[in-house]
């Protein structure tokens, strides 16, 4: 499957390989007043699992004119106890209503013994975990009737038991389940700083043909007493280091739908749109490279990597 | 085993025993990093509560509210990931705190915040259409009518002046010292915006009985908030203490509810 468009049998609008923004309630008035000034939007699925009210009404209005991507934080694909069927049913109901162009979740867990922890907690990358997440993804994909995109987490720590590298783990999930990868370039950078690895090698190990979307966001340094770590707080502009890693990613993997995430310390909508324009500029440069036949993804990687057959909005 | 790792991490993230999680970390991952997950989980839950309980957050101030929210989160983590519904029981948690930390009226103010939060996300419903409303006026005897009310409609009653306290918090002003003085409030979201209206004790009892599917006759016949619950349990036959001009008051109340779009249906079946 080419990167990106994974809808099956719905009226879902495909998500183009350009920049989109995370839709936030605080921006909704400015978003409507500005004539829906983004090519597509992404929402957190769980925020729309509400009985009614303005939030759902706003999304109904947006989806009439813009493609929507549904990004979940609650399926807990890494839970040892399996995926919660009631939550899966809520997700299916939401997808029927919103008809998203892309649906994504995380390589992480949040639920144990009936408690939901509002964080994307890390897995130990073992054969046991690989088999478990594979089964959970297969169960979900069967229920929703379409492939999921799985996002790489940001990490501040690693477990002694891990025996598989994260990109290998993701590649293996994609190979075994047919799921795609949502490559969060900021998360790769954050983890690389905290855990001390080369982010370029990580990107190189991701199978380009499985990548269906990118995320970009800001991160922050936090002092935890004994040392400083960085966390993906999605509360600032994308850093120069992450833009540079994004250029590297585009050269290796190629253009895909790219989301600017901004979840805390929200700026004015205009600043978020500025970030989207920067992402579009980077995507544009990568597309020019492709037109010149110099995209690394076809040459250097030398694999059956089809460049994304996605609708360009520009 | 993955389940053990997840139990160990959950304990650390909810502020419990960190030792089991520490034993699982890679040697290059310093123990202090577990705090990042605890901060995200408990701080995140406190932030969710602050958004759902804005008047309580204003009353306590940022730092004290964070402590209270983290305390609640550690013992009552969410059971489901759709967090709009998180925080049920927070008023009772506040009520159990020592009085020197929490004013005695704060749990009721929390109930009002909760009612407004629930109203915002309540199911949508269409108002009674004009034809159906006309049917209502043609009924010879309205006393047996039961109303279907908008799903967002709620009544919050307190021994404290919660409406005044709520307005003070909404306007961002310092919270006053208050004495007990009963106030009741109607909360609803007929369309996009959540309404919060001060009610008389009679109005609160009237709407309360309609909300609990009592008949109009029963609702009209009660006299106070306390009586509303009693009537419901002992039956409408015991209705008494009609206010002097009950018919006019009932009509005013029904017209208001109709105009606000809060009556969505009715039945006059016995």
Coordinates of C-alpha atoms in Angstrom, one line a residue, chain A residues 25 46-47 49-58 73-75 78-81 86-87 90 97 109 111-124 126 128-129 132-133 154-161 193-195 222 224 226-229 231, chain B residues 1-11 13-14 21 23-45 47-48 73 77-85 117-124 189 191-194:
Chain A
X25 CA -11.2 24.0 20.6
X46 CA -11.0 10.4 22.5
X47 CA -11.8 14.2 22.7
X49 CA -16.2 10.5 22.3
X50 CA -18.8 12.8 23.9
X51 CA -22.6 12.5 23.8
X52 CA -23.1 15.8 22.1
X53 CA -22.4 19.5 22.3
X54 CA -20.5 22.2 20.4
X55 CA -17.2 20.2 20.1
X56 CA -18.8 17.5 18.0
X57 CA -20.8 20.0 16.0
X58 CA -17.6 21.9 15.2
X73 CA -4.5 8.0 22.6
X74 CA -6.7 5.5 24.3
X75 CA -6.5 2.1 22.6
X78 CA 0.7 -2.4 24.2
X79 CA -1.6 -3.5 27.1
X80 CA -0.8 -7.0 28.3
X81 CA -4.5 -7.4 29.0
X86 CA -15.8 -1.1 24.7
X87 CA -13.3 1.5 23.6
X90 CA -16.5 3.8 20.7
X97 CA -19.5 9.5 12.0
X109 CA 0.3 1.3 26.6
X111 CA -4.2 0.8 30.6
X112 CA -3.4 -1.8 33.3
X113 CA -5.8 -3.5 35.7
X114 CA -8.7 -1.3 34.6
X115 CA -7.0 2.0 35.2
X116 CA -6.3 4.4 32.3
X117 CA -3.1 6.5 32.8
X118 CA -3.1 9.6 30.6
X119 CA 0.3 9.0 29.1
X120 CA 1.9 7.0 26.4
X121 CA 3.9 4.6 28.5
X122 CA 6.9 2.7 27.1
X123 CA 7.1 -1.0 26.3
X124 CA 10.0 -3.3 26.7
X126 CA 10.7 -8.2 23.5
X128 CA 6.5 -11.3 23.9
X129 CA 5.6 -7.6 23.4
X132 CA 1.1 -9.1 21.8
X133 CA 1.1 -5.8 20.0
X154 CA 9.1 9.5 22.6
X155 CA 11.2 7.9 25.4
X156 CA 13.0 9.2 28.5
X157 CA 14.0 5.7 29.6
X158 CA 14.7 2.2 28.4
X159 CA 14.1 -1.2 30.0
X160 CA 16.8 -3.8 30.6
X161 CA 14.6 -6.5 29.0
X193 CA 18.9 12.8 22.9
X194 CA 17.5 11.1 26.1
X195 CA 18.7 7.6 25.2
X222 CA 13.0 19.6 31.9
X224 CA 14.5 16.3 37.0
X226 CA 19.9 15.0 38.9
X227 CA 19.9 15.8 35.2
X228 CA 18.1 17.4 32.3
X229 CA 16.0 15.5 29.8
X231 CA 10.1 15.8 26.7
Chain B
X1 CA 6.5 -10.6 31.8
X2 CA 4.9 -7.5 30.3
X3 CA 2.0 -7.4 32.8
X4 CA 4.4 -7.1 35.7
X5 CA 6.3 -4.3 33.9
X6 CA 3.0 -2.5 33.4
X7 CA 1.9 -2.9 37.0
X8 CA 5.3 -1.7 38.2
X9 CA 5.2 1.4 35.9
X10 CA 1.6 2.2 36.9
X11 CA 2.5 2.1 40.6
X13 CA 3.3 6.8 37.7
X14 CA 0.5 7.0 40.3
X21 CA 9.9 -0.2 38.2
X23 CA 14.5 -2.9 39.0
X24 CA 13.4 -3.0 35.4
X25 CA 15.3 0.0 34.0
X26 CA 18.2 -0.3 31.7
X27 CA 21.5 0.6 33.4
X28 CA 21.8 3.7 31.3
X29 CA 18.4 5.0 32.4
X30 CA 18.8 6.9 35.7
X31 CA 16.1 6.3 38.3
X32 CA 15.1 9.9 38.4
X33 CA 13.5 9.6 35.0
X34 CA 10.6 7.7 36.4
X35 CA 9.4 11.1 37.7
X36 CA 8.7 12.2 34.2
X37 CA 5.9 9.7 33.9
X38 CA 4.5 10.5 37.4
X39 CA 4.4 14.2 36.4
X40 CA 2.7 13.5 33.1
X41 CA 0.1 11.2 34.6
X42 CA -0.8 13.0 37.9
X43 CA -0.2 16.5 36.5
X44 CA -2.3 15.6 33.4
X45 CA -5.2 14.4 35.6
X47 CA -5.1 19.6 34.5
X48 CA -8.2 17.7 33.3
X73 CA -5.9 11.2 40.6
X77 CA -7.4 7.2 38.2
X78 CA -9.8 7.2 35.2
X79 CA -11.4 3.9 34.1
X80 CA -11.8 5.1 30.5
X81 CA -9.7 7.2 28.1
X82 CA -12.3 9.7 27.1
X83 CA -11.5 12.1 29.8
X84 CA -14.4 14.6 29.4
X85 CA -16.2 12.3 31.9
X117 CA -19.3 20.5 32.5
X118 CA -21.8 17.6 32.0
X119 CA -24.3 20.0 30.4
X120 CA -21.7 21.2 27.9
X121 CA -21.1 17.6 26.6
X122 CA -24.7 16.3 27.0
X123 CA -26.5 14.9 24.1
X124 CA -28.2 17.3 21.7
X189 CA -27.2 23.9 27.3
X191 CA -27.9 25.0 22.0
X192 CA -24.3 26.0 22.1
X193 CA -23.9 27.8 25.4
X194 CA -24.3 26.6 28.9

